[in-house]
């Protein structure tokens, strides 16, 4: 199935020619990879449900959300064909999840809260993956940072664009910000000489905790207008 | 003009170094290729007319619609430079059609119906092309399916995004679905051992007939809300 | 920092392995390159301010606007990894400008007019850069034209898409058109045998003057509806 000696995309998940089911060596990572993919695809399907799309729309929205981030990363870094062309099970999972969501979306309505927490696991894992792929491209920490954030968030951004909904970038809930924090944590620990494993675990925890805190306490960053209003008020800050 | 030994993009249309005009061997395929390109470009120009754009907007919208799908396909598969950089006549045709549409768009208003049928020919042909390019990349049938659908539909999706109109994905008329059906037909016949020619003709006919049926009878797939409403009604389906 | 022997992106700015600060040989070009990048990034930050985004949104919008055009150009031409992966200072500048804009956007409100003129310098320079990169890819003048226009304008188009604002393509003010004029001027002088330097200077001036005239006199191209209205009036034009 491998098309060419391009770099592996999920480097610590898939090595060499092993397929989806034979990756027994790193069961936790494989599980997280698949879990994150499924959660992202479900979130795409749920937006399709909200917009009243047909079943083909569900499949496409699930696919865009599930693999959009890694696709952008691979195209920018020149790692083409992109990862899901080299390992099509990613695409198969997204299409299947999208179709499945068509049948069960109404049962997921009452589980919105659980899905948000599952999504937090997804962005935490894909931030680690993206940052690591960026670092391995030896392109500097700013590129690795952006790769981490975009791998986690780009699919959701395109999902919202296609659905005609306000983009993630427009919302001030701490979502992209959590990925920024997690990617920074990875780069910090990497710079201090920690290995990929330690940096990855720390990064995962930081992203998840920051996003989780936002979910638990309804935190958001101040928007530009809040900042202006506050600085024009009596607090003396400016 | 060939930049590098990259794979040909319309493999059964252009072989080797033959240019646009010398492709005498497959006149039907060349005709369909050009016809589809022009129809897509016109549809981009008509959206530009509806949105009151200027002539430069017409040219850009025609170009995005005409070559957007193949551009996405080539970037994802790593077939860069993309096809219209290797064979710029595709770009020239789109720009010219866009400019021409600026002058004649008001005469096309009464021909909307004919244009929809012409568009059906376009998506049928480009579904075949995309599926075949996907299969030749030896990346599995799920990738070939997506390449077929995206080659036909991605340009129209970006066209609507740029124009601020509801995306094709949001509409439930059978458009993307027809391409899915046609790509599946190709893959089925290919799996049964039919050659590229037979699979291509069958795929073309399936896409065109499904899309044509939708146009003729105003068919659409049920949207998610219809499905929910129905399952909550008295039909006992659920 | 160079990842592979890919072509340089700003060919007359960066040569070989020289970094951002060592490019002493072409100070004017380096200055224009950096100036244009900063102006684009500021315009992204100002849209973020208008939409009330948080500081992370400022950084992302500045980045998308600053490097979006060149990213599209490099991906289409197959010059991957894209330029800001090979030369990350472009990314660092955008991120820094976006964050800085968060703190000073309110002071820029009264300088909107000056920023529009600065932006005119930016699109003029990047039209030259894009056209030149397109020509060097030896892909024909239509491709070079589109590369020039897209290098200058694509970042702004994506900026508006992400912010949910009407796209540059939808507006009829002479913006994209100025880049088209400048790219045509480059190609004309290049075809007449003028060197890169002369063609570049002429192209820069044409883009800047056309855009400047539009800014100074509030010019715009007629939109499609104006054209229809006029042709249906008593002028006899059709």
XYZ file of C-alpha atoms in Angstrom:
714
model
C 0.000 0.000 0.000
C 2.956 2.295 0.570
C 3.300 4.517 -2.482
C 6.771 5.853 -2.034
C 9.429 6.236 0.616
C 7.758 9.315 2.043
C 8.086 9.894 5.771
C 5.505 8.247 7.954
C 2.929 10.669 9.180
C 2.132 9.362 12.580
C 5.712 8.446 13.196
C 5.369 6.837 16.544
C 2.188 5.058 15.581
C 2.782 3.528 12.197
C 6.162 2.191 11.226
C 7.143 0.478 8.039
C 4.629 -1.650 6.305
C 2.556 -2.721 9.277
C -1.128 -2.242 8.677
C -3.854 -0.876 10.856
C -4.452 -4.035 12.850
C -0.898 -5.292 13.221
C 0.353 -2.291 15.188
C 0.359 -4.220 18.407
C 3.495 -2.598 19.781
C 1.995 0.705 20.778
C -1.575 -0.128 21.665
C -2.176 3.050 23.643
C -0.982 5.279 20.822
C -2.929 3.351 18.204
C -5.986 3.578 20.396
C -5.602 7.315 20.887
C -5.012 7.825 17.180
C -8.158 5.940 16.252
C -10.167 7.418 19.111
C -9.238 10.975 18.095
C -10.047 10.271 14.456
C -13.465 8.854 15.357
C -14.290 11.727 17.694
C -13.371 14.307 15.060
C -15.426 12.458 12.447
C -18.411 12.315 14.814
C -18.142 16.064 15.383
C -18.271 16.556 11.613
C -21.317 14.323 11.393
C -23.065 16.229 14.167
C -22.573 19.530 12.356
C -24.065 17.815 9.288
C -27.039 16.791 11.428
C -27.488 20.330 12.739
C -27.501 21.665 9.188
C -29.940 19.004 7.962
C -27.574 17.503 5.388
C -28.139 14.205 3.595
C -26.121 11.041 4.265
C -23.471 11.935 1.683
C -23.021 15.265 3.454
C -22.520 13.388 6.734
C -19.778 11.255 5.176
C -18.020 14.278 3.657
C -18.229 16.412 6.798
C -16.904 13.536 8.917
C -14.032 13.056 6.482
C -13.103 16.737 6.280
C -13.108 17.059 10.051
C -11.269 13.814 10.688
C -8.406 14.124 8.232
C -8.385 17.821 7.281
C -5.688 18.843 9.746
C -3.202 16.167 8.774
C -3.904 16.813 5.092
C -2.987 20.484 5.446
C 0.144 19.553 7.424
C 1.317 17.025 4.850
C 0.687 19.328 1.893
C 2.576 22.217 3.501
C 5.518 20.010 4.493
C 5.588 18.312 1.083
C 4.837 14.886 2.582
C 2.735 13.845 -0.372
C 0.830 11.725 -1.157
C -0.843 12.773 2.098
C -1.140 10.315 4.964
C -4.600 8.972 4.146
C -3.549 8.162 0.592
C -0.631 6.175 2.015
C -2.771 4.624 4.772
C -6.368 4.644 3.505
C -7.848 3.178 6.678
C -7.994 6.751 7.987
C -10.331 7.615 5.136
C -12.366 4.426 5.532
C -12.891 5.095 9.248
C -14.063 8.668 8.577
C -16.502 7.644 5.846
C -17.875 4.826 7.997
C -18.236 7.036 11.063
C -19.999 9.687 9.001
C -22.508 7.167 7.651
C -23.005 5.662 11.094
C -23.575 9.101 12.602
C -26.443 9.588 10.141
C -28.245 6.737 11.880
C -27.417 7.581 15.483
C -27.013 11.370 15.602
C -30.281 11.825 17.508
C -28.989 9.550 20.256
C -25.829 11.641 20.560
C -27.730 14.833 21.363
C -27.889 13.974 25.030
C -24.202 13.132 25.014
C -22.928 16.505 23.766
C -21.042 17.061 26.976
C -19.266 13.711 26.817
C -18.394 14.381 23.179
C -16.778 17.688 24.072
C -14.540 15.892 26.546
C -13.760 13.190 23.995
C -12.901 15.937 21.516
C -10.497 17.370 24.103
C -8.657 14.023 24.076
C -8.582 14.174 20.285
C -7.082 17.643 20.010
C -4.579 16.820 22.755
C -3.332 13.760 20.885
C -3.218 15.388 17.464
C -1.390 18.410 18.852
C 1.353 16.041 20.002
C 1.403 14.232 16.646
C 1.512 17.449 14.632
C 4.209 19.067 16.747
C 6.345 15.952 16.502
C 5.947 15.698 12.739
C 6.831 19.386 12.471
C 9.966 18.942 14.591
C 11.069 15.937 12.555
C 10.882 18.085 9.442
C 13.690 20.109 11.067
C 12.039 23.339 10.145
C 12.331 25.228 13.414
C 10.082 25.531 16.417
C 7.692 28.085 14.939
C 6.805 25.647 12.155
C 6.453 22.775 14.631
C 4.146 24.926 16.754
C 1.913 25.755 13.803
C 1.911 22.134 12.612
C 0.783 21.002 16.062
C -2.024 23.529 16.245
C -3.162 23.036 12.638
C -3.115 19.221 12.796
C -5.519 19.456 15.711
C -7.675 22.388 14.592
C -7.638 22.755 10.790
C -10.230 20.029 10.193
C -12.668 21.755 12.527
C -12.038 25.105 10.863
C -12.855 23.726 7.403
C -15.859 21.847 8.821
C -17.335 25.126 10.038
C -16.518 26.928 6.784
C -18.293 24.276 4.705
C -21.288 24.295 7.018
C -21.554 28.077 6.896
C -21.042 28.316 10.654
C -18.845 30.854 12.455
C -15.282 29.567 12.389
C -13.470 28.203 15.445
C -11.148 31.182 15.039
C -14.063 33.547 15.605
C -15.101 31.884 18.829
C -13.246 32.865 21.911
C -13.720 29.659 23.856
C -10.332 28.184 24.659
C -9.907 25.580 21.938
C -7.166 26.589 19.534
C -5.505 28.211 22.541
C -5.316 24.878 24.341
C -3.485 23.409 21.362
C -1.104 26.356 21.352
C -0.379 25.720 25.039
C 0.170 22.011 24.456
C 2.453 22.554 21.479
C 4.475 25.101 23.463
C 4.809 22.595 26.296
C 6.133 19.989 23.862
C 8.672 22.407 22.426
C 9.768 23.514 25.875
C 10.387 19.987 27.111
C 12.024 19.040 23.826
C 14.355 22.025 24.128
C 15.257 20.931 27.668
C 16.341 17.572 26.311
C 13.336 15.458 27.224
C 12.675 12.610 24.816
C 9.717 12.308 22.480
C 7.825 10.196 24.975
C 8.075 12.586 27.925
C 7.475 15.678 25.793
C 4.487 14.007 24.206
C 2.905 13.012 27.519
C 3.425 16.483 28.991
C 2.057 18.148 25.864
C -0.980 15.871 25.808
C -1.730 16.645 29.461
C -1.310 20.404 29.028
C -3.642 20.558 26.031
C -6.207 18.352 27.702
C -6.092 20.209 31.011
C -6.320 23.664 29.447
C -9.207 22.601 27.220
C -10.777 20.700 30.110
C -10.567 23.731 32.392
C -12.287 25.787 29.704
C -15.036 23.179 29.455
C -15.439 22.741 33.192
C -15.430 26.399 34.130
C -16.661 27.989 30.903
C -13.428 29.927 30.497
C -12.666 32.024 27.473
C -9.931 34.416 26.492
C -10.906 38.076 26.403
C -11.915 39.201 22.925
C -10.623 42.377 21.425
C -13.746 44.365 22.237
C -13.697 43.269 25.881
C -10.120 44.441 26.080
C -10.962 47.809 24.596
C -13.999 48.263 26.832
C -11.975 47.382 29.889
C -9.149 49.716 29.015
C -11.621 52.540 28.521
C -13.237 51.829 31.884
C -12.000 52.953 35.310
C -9.538 50.190 36.029
C -6.585 52.129 34.842
C -5.330 49.195 32.844
C -4.621 49.906 29.246
C 6.064 22.562 -21.517
C 6.342 19.388 -19.459
C 8.023 20.296 -16.213
C 9.019 16.933 -14.877
C 8.220 13.262 -15.308
C 5.098 13.580 -13.191
C 2.172 11.311 -14.003
C -0.243 12.583 -16.606
C -3.401 13.944 -15.101
C -6.000 13.017 -17.625
C -4.309 9.741 -18.394
C -6.547 8.583 -21.160
C -6.716 12.013 -22.717
C -3.186 13.291 -22.784
C -0.267 10.970 -23.288
C 3.337 11.922 -23.550
C 4.163 15.261 -25.008
C 1.159 15.719 -27.236
C -0.398 19.134 -26.854
C -3.996 20.206 -26.688
C -4.598 20.205 -30.421
C -2.641 17.120 -31.409
C -4.689 14.702 -29.347
C -6.472 13.398 -32.397
C -6.550 9.807 -31.248
C -9.273 10.139 -28.674
C -11.497 12.890 -30.042
C -14.497 11.954 -27.917
C -12.494 12.050 -24.704
C -10.788 15.303 -25.635
C -14.155 16.772 -26.491
C -15.689 15.676 -23.201
C -12.689 16.980 -21.276
C -12.937 20.400 -22.890
C -16.724 20.442 -22.766
C -16.752 19.670 -19.035
C -14.107 22.292 -18.356
C -16.066 24.958 -20.242
C -19.350 24.050 -18.568
C -17.765 24.243 -15.112
C -16.159 27.583 -15.978
C -19.488 28.942 -17.221
C -21.149 27.882 -13.969
C -18.495 29.833 -12.094
C -19.099 32.864 -14.278
C -22.856 32.662 -13.716
C -22.387 32.684 -9.941
C -20.184 35.753 -10.461
C -23.027 37.350 -12.443
C -25.563 36.550 -9.722
C -23.299 38.164 -7.128
C -22.670 41.239 -9.291
C -18.900 40.759 -9.516
C -16.628 42.633 -11.904
C -14.941 41.038 -14.919
C -11.884 39.974 -12.928
C -14.213 38.214 -10.511
C -15.806 36.395 -13.450
C -12.413 35.150 -14.608
C -11.400 34.003 -11.120
C -14.696 32.272 -10.369
C -14.596 30.485 -13.732
C -11.043 29.350 -13.035
C -11.727 28.142 -9.491
C -14.763 26.177 -10.637
C -13.128 24.754 -13.736
C -9.846 23.526 -12.297
C -10.436 23.455 -8.533
C -11.294 19.772 -8.338
C -8.283 18.533 -10.245
C -6.036 20.910 -8.313
C -7.154 19.441 -4.990
C -6.723 15.907 -6.361
C -3.201 16.568 -7.624
C -2.072 18.297 -4.422
C -3.371 15.466 -2.234
C -1.806 12.768 -4.426
C 1.472 14.671 -4.681
C 1.160 15.044 -8.466
C 2.718 18.487 -8.444
C 3.083 20.802 -10.253
C -0.671 20.412 -10.647
C -2.144 19.557 -14.023
C -2.844 23.100 -15.223
C 0.752 24.121 -14.535
C 1.900 21.205 -16.686
C -0.784 21.845 -19.316
C -1.697 25.541 -19.079
C -4.399 25.373 -21.753
C -6.779 24.352 -18.969
C -6.111 27.657 -17.268
C -6.335 29.641 -20.489
C -9.709 28.109 -21.341
C -11.094 28.934 -17.875
C -9.886 32.532 -17.970
C -11.255 33.015 -21.486
C -14.607 31.448 -20.648
C -14.894 33.611 -17.539
C -14.257 36.788 -19.520
C -16.639 35.678 -22.259
C -19.337 34.901 -19.711
C -19.120 38.522 -18.537
C -20.373 39.582 -21.960
C -23.029 36.928 -22.500
C -24.272 35.972 -19.019
C -27.620 37.707 -19.572
C -28.243 35.542 -22.615
C -27.575 32.413 -20.577
C -30.336 33.157 -18.094
C -32.950 31.562 -20.299
C -30.703 28.564 -20.788
C -30.281 27.641 -17.116
C -31.985 24.321 -17.683
C -29.726 23.367 -20.576
C -26.702 24.389 -18.527
C -27.725 22.094 -15.676
C -27.821 19.187 -18.118
C -24.465 20.206 -19.567
C -23.099 20.344 -16.034
C -24.344 16.782 -15.531
C -22.169 15.704 -18.457
C -19.259 17.557 -16.875
C -19.509 15.926 -13.461
C -20.028 12.512 -15.082
C -16.828 12.846 -17.095
C -14.715 14.259 -14.286
C -15.920 11.567 -11.889
C -14.519 8.985 -14.314
C -11.261 10.913 -14.686
C -10.815 11.387 -10.943
C -11.610 7.791 -10.066
C -9.192 6.531 -12.680
C -6.389 8.815 -11.510
C -7.066 7.671 -7.941
C -6.906 3.996 -8.933
C -3.671 4.514 -10.839
C -2.135 5.965 -7.696
C -2.672 2.462 -6.239
C -3.967 3.859 -3.024
C -7.024 1.714 -2.516
C -10.628 2.045 -3.555
C -11.662 4.478 -0.807
C -9.086 6.976 -2.056
C -10.147 6.430 -5.672
C -13.771 7.011 -4.668
C -12.939 10.288 -2.957
C -10.728 11.411 -5.841
C -13.576 10.778 -8.284
C -16.092 12.717 -6.218
C -13.715 15.566 -5.399
C -12.442 15.997 -8.957
C -16.032 16.537 -10.033
C -17.353 18.530 -7.061
C -14.534 20.364 -5.266
C -14.448 23.250 -7.739
C -18.148 23.894 -7.231
C -17.745 23.723 -3.453
C -14.996 26.361 -3.469
C -16.984 28.458 -5.967
C -19.886 28.638 -3.515
C -17.593 29.343 -0.551
C -15.962 32.275 -2.336
C -19.327 33.638 -3.420
C -20.726 33.403 0.102
C -23.454 31.026 -1.077
C -24.592 27.873 0.730
C -22.214 25.077 -0.169
C -23.141 22.168 -2.454
C -22.684 19.980 0.622
C -25.490 21.848 2.370
C -27.935 21.313 -0.470
C -29.696 18.029 -0.622
C -30.288 17.899 -4.344
C -28.590 14.824 -5.767
C -25.334 16.217 -7.099
C -22.414 14.968 -5.031
C -24.451 11.796 -4.563
C -24.545 11.197 -8.322
C -20.761 11.367 -8.401
C -20.569 8.925 -5.493
C -22.807 6.526 -7.429
C -20.743 6.879 -10.590
C -17.433 6.388 -8.784
C -18.830 3.290 -7.043
C -19.945 1.919 -10.413
C -16.434 2.403 -11.785
C -14.875 0.647 -8.823
C -17.366 -2.211 -9.022
C -16.720 -2.865 -12.708
C -13.004 -2.460 -12.216
C -13.099 -5.011 -9.393
C -14.959 -7.409 -11.684
C -12.130 -7.178 -14.174
C -13.646 -4.799 -16.706
C -11.115 -2.614 -18.462
C -10.736 1.135 -18.088
C -12.880 1.766 -21.115
C -15.893 -0.275 -20.012
C -15.667 0.887 -16.398
C -15.407 4.460 -17.574
C -18.430 4.287 -19.840
C -20.548 2.596 -17.169
C -19.428 5.119 -14.546
C -20.162 8.041 -16.857
C -23.650 6.721 -17.592
C -24.468 6.037 -13.933
C -23.405 9.525 -12.814
C -25.260 11.176 -15.685
C -28.427 9.123 -15.221
C -28.565 9.631 -11.448
C -27.975 13.352 -11.816
C -30.354 13.492 -14.765
C -33.087 11.731 -12.819
C -32.654 14.253 -10.038
C -32.950 17.109 -12.537
C -35.897 15.611 -14.400
C -37.946 14.600 -11.390
C -36.669 17.064 -8.783
C -35.351 14.240 -6.601
C -33.371 14.834 -3.455
C -32.051 12.671 -0.675
C -33.820 13.026 2.656
C -32.094 15.492 4.941
C -31.392 14.693 8.537
C -34.365 16.653 9.842
C -36.768 14.906 7.456
C -35.466 11.612 8.709
C -35.979 12.603 12.340
C -39.445 13.969 11.667
C -40.431 10.816 9.865
C -39.110 8.532 12.560
C -41.030 10.480 15.159
C -44.253 10.252 13.136
C -46.658 7.303 12.965
C -44.869 5.244 10.341
C -43.191 3.055 12.872
C -39.861 3.449 11.092
C -37.078 4.559 13.258
C 17.648 25.363 7.768
C 17.239 24.467 4.112
C 15.347 21.196 3.942
C 16.050 20.123 0.400
C 17.311 21.535 -2.876
C 13.922 23.058 -3.666
C 13.887 26.305 -5.627
C 14.118 29.454 -3.603
C 10.794 31.192 -3.268
C 11.742 34.797 -3.320
C 14.438 34.242 -5.868
C 15.801 37.704 -6.037
C 15.621 38.178 -2.314
C 17.032 35.061 -0.768
C 19.821 33.186 -2.423
C 21.555 30.101 -1.173
C 21.906 29.646 2.515
C 21.943 33.261 3.573
C 19.587 33.947 6.419
C 17.192 36.764 7.064
C 19.741 39.213 8.397
C 22.656 38.449 6.110
C 20.894 39.431 2.908
C 22.765 42.676 2.701
C 23.140 42.647 -1.046
C 19.598 43.616 -1.939
C 18.516 45.824 0.932
C 15.647 47.431 -0.960
C 14.172 44.085 -1.957
C 14.608 42.637 1.518
C 12.984 45.719 2.961
C 10.035 45.503 0.566
C 9.640 41.792 1.265
C 9.533 42.342 5.014
C 7.427 45.482 4.720
C 4.830 43.712 2.592
C 4.741 40.749 4.953
C 4.215 43.001 7.967
C 1.523 45.055 6.261
C -0.376 41.928 5.240
C -0.079 40.517 8.755
C -1.341 43.791 10.235
C -4.347 43.698 7.918
C -5.110 40.200 9.189
C -4.827 41.413 12.770
C -7.151 44.339 12.083
C -9.826 42.012 10.720
C -9.378 39.966 13.909
C -9.912 43.174 15.905
C -13.059 44.041 13.959
C -14.450 40.573 14.629
C -13.574 40.697 18.320
C -11.221 37.694 18.254
C -8.859 36.711 21.063
C -5.080 37.045 20.867
C -4.646 33.580 19.346
C -7.094 34.571 16.620
C -5.008 37.688 15.955
C -1.880 35.570 15.497
C -3.627 33.100 13.183
C -5.319 35.760 11.068
C -2.030 37.646 10.699
C -0.307 34.431 9.655
C -2.959 33.386 7.145
C -2.958 36.819 5.546
C 0.808 37.202 5.543
C 1.852 33.866 4.095
C -1.339 32.448 2.566
C -0.632 33.599 -0.982
C 2.874 32.198 -1.172
C 1.704 28.963 0.450
C -0.909 28.441 -2.256
C 1.642 29.265 -4.957
C 4.218 26.825 -3.600
C 1.717 23.996 -3.159
C 0.365 24.389 -6.696
C 3.847 24.560 -8.219
C 5.081 21.635 -6.127
C 7.703 23.773 -4.370
C 7.262 21.954 -1.092
C 8.017 22.229 1.747
C 6.501 25.667 1.258
C 8.640 28.772 1.648
C 7.927 29.459 5.323
C 8.911 25.915 6.266
C 12.217 26.443 4.478
C 12.606 29.982 5.876
C 10.640 30.122 9.122
C 11.343 33.794 9.791
C 8.311 34.556 7.609
C 6.158 32.637 10.055
C 7.835 34.191 13.104
C 7.269 37.700 11.748
C 3.573 37.000 11.102
C 2.975 35.508 14.541
C 4.805 38.392 16.221
C 2.967 41.044 14.219
C -0.370 39.396 15.011
C 0.359 39.409 18.737
C 1.624 42.967 18.584
C -1.478 44.080 16.704
C -3.577 42.780 19.613
C -1.958 45.426 21.787
C -1.987 48.328 19.350
C -4.981 47.760 17.062
C -6.936 50.620 18.607
C -4.136 53.019 17.731
C -4.236 51.863 14.120
C -7.878 52.820 13.656
C -6.972 56.385 12.818
C -4.341 55.150 10.412
C -6.620 53.059 8.197
C -5.882 55.277 5.241
C -2.131 54.968 5.631
C -2.492 51.216 6.007
C -4.389 50.955 2.736
C -1.521 52.707 0.988
C 0.996 50.461 2.724
C -1.055 47.470 1.614
C -0.824 48.778 -1.963
C 2.964 48.589 -1.671
C 2.599 45.034 -0.356
C 0.429 43.742 -3.184
C 2.623 45.499 -5.748
C 5.735 43.763 -4.441
C 4.167 40.331 -4.050
C 2.657 40.515 -7.525
C 6.189 40.925 -8.868
C 7.503 38.078 -6.724
C 4.678 35.719 -7.672
C 4.873 36.469 -11.382
C 8.613 35.922 -11.354
C 8.334 32.622 -9.500
C 5.649 31.534 -11.958
C 7.826 32.430 -14.957
C 10.789 30.582 -13.511
C 8.654 27.469 -13.267
C 8.515 27.678 -17.089
C 4.835 26.938 -17.107
C 3.635 29.583 -19.518
C 2.449 33.121 -19.079
C -1.094 32.255 -17.970
C 0.308 30.353 -14.997
C 2.745 33.169 -14.204
C -0.141 35.653 -14.314
C -2.217 33.615 -11.897
C 0.760 33.048 -9.598
C 1.385 36.793 -9.453
C -2.219 37.609 -8.649
C -2.645 34.767 -6.155
C 0.629 35.434 -4.305
C -0.619 38.955 -3.662
C -4.311 38.273 -3.074
C -4.897 34.710 -1.859
C -3.972 35.494 1.760
C -6.541 38.276 1.879
C -9.184 36.033 0.327
C -8.686 33.333 2.973
C -8.557 35.994 5.694
C -12.020 37.183 4.724
C -13.366 33.625 4.407
C -12.195 32.747 7.916
C -13.601 35.956 9.347
C -16.963 35.394 7.671
C -16.621 38.629 5.719
C -17.487 39.128 2.039
C -14.547 37.955 -0.026
C -12.220 40.322 -1.891
C -13.560 38.686 -5.050
C -17.055 39.907 -4.202
C -15.945 43.484 -3.788
C -15.595 45.530 -6.892
C -12.995 47.934 -5.621
C -9.886 47.678 -7.775
C -7.648 45.387 -5.750
C -7.260 42.048 -7.483
C -7.546 43.990 -10.729
C -4.488 46.073 -9.848
C -2.500 42.869 -9.401
C -3.758 41.576 -12.738
C -2.580 44.797 -14.378
C 0.808 44.605 -12.686
C 1.329 40.957 -13.594
C 0.376 41.697 -17.209
C 2.875 44.551 -17.265
C 5.604 42.204 -16.023
C 4.782 39.614 -18.678
C 4.661 42.247 -21.414
C 8.069 43.670 -20.559
C 9.484 40.193 -20.093
C 8.194 39.197 -23.535
C 9.834 42.278 -25.004
C 13.157 41.121 -23.630
C 13.460 43.369 -20.599
C 15.360 41.789 -17.727
C 13.907 40.735 -14.392
C 14.903 44.023 -12.834
C 13.203 46.312 -15.345
C 10.110 44.120 -15.647
C 9.865 43.971 -11.876
C 10.112 47.724 -11.404
C 7.540 48.415 -14.127
C 5.191 45.778 -12.722
C 5.540 47.152 -9.200
C 4.756 50.672 -10.398
C 1.745 49.596 -12.469
C 0.181 47.630 -9.608
C 0.832 50.420 -7.136
C -0.451 53.163 -9.425
C -3.613 51.306 -10.415
C -4.368 50.446 -6.796
C -3.391 53.936 -5.713
C -5.685 55.539 -8.282
C -8.514 53.381 -6.986
C -7.759 54.499 -3.429
C -7.330 58.161 -4.309
C -10.374 58.511 -6.533
C -12.587 55.736 -5.173
C -12.566 53.935 -8.505
C -14.157 50.566 -9.023
C -14.834 48.332 -11.964
C -18.465 48.094 -13.049
C -20.188 45.097 -11.530
C -22.334 42.789 -13.580
C -25.591 44.380 -12.483
C -24.386 47.882 -13.360
C -23.503 46.598 -16.792
C -26.916 45.042 -17.279
C -28.707 48.130 -16.035
C -26.699 50.331 -18.336
C -27.259 48.145 -21.365
C -30.979 48.142 -20.686
C -31.031 51.926 -20.433
C -31.121 54.433 -23.297
C -27.440 54.526 -24.117
C -27.749 52.088 -26.926
C -24.760 50.139 -25.703
C -25.280 46.449 -25.377
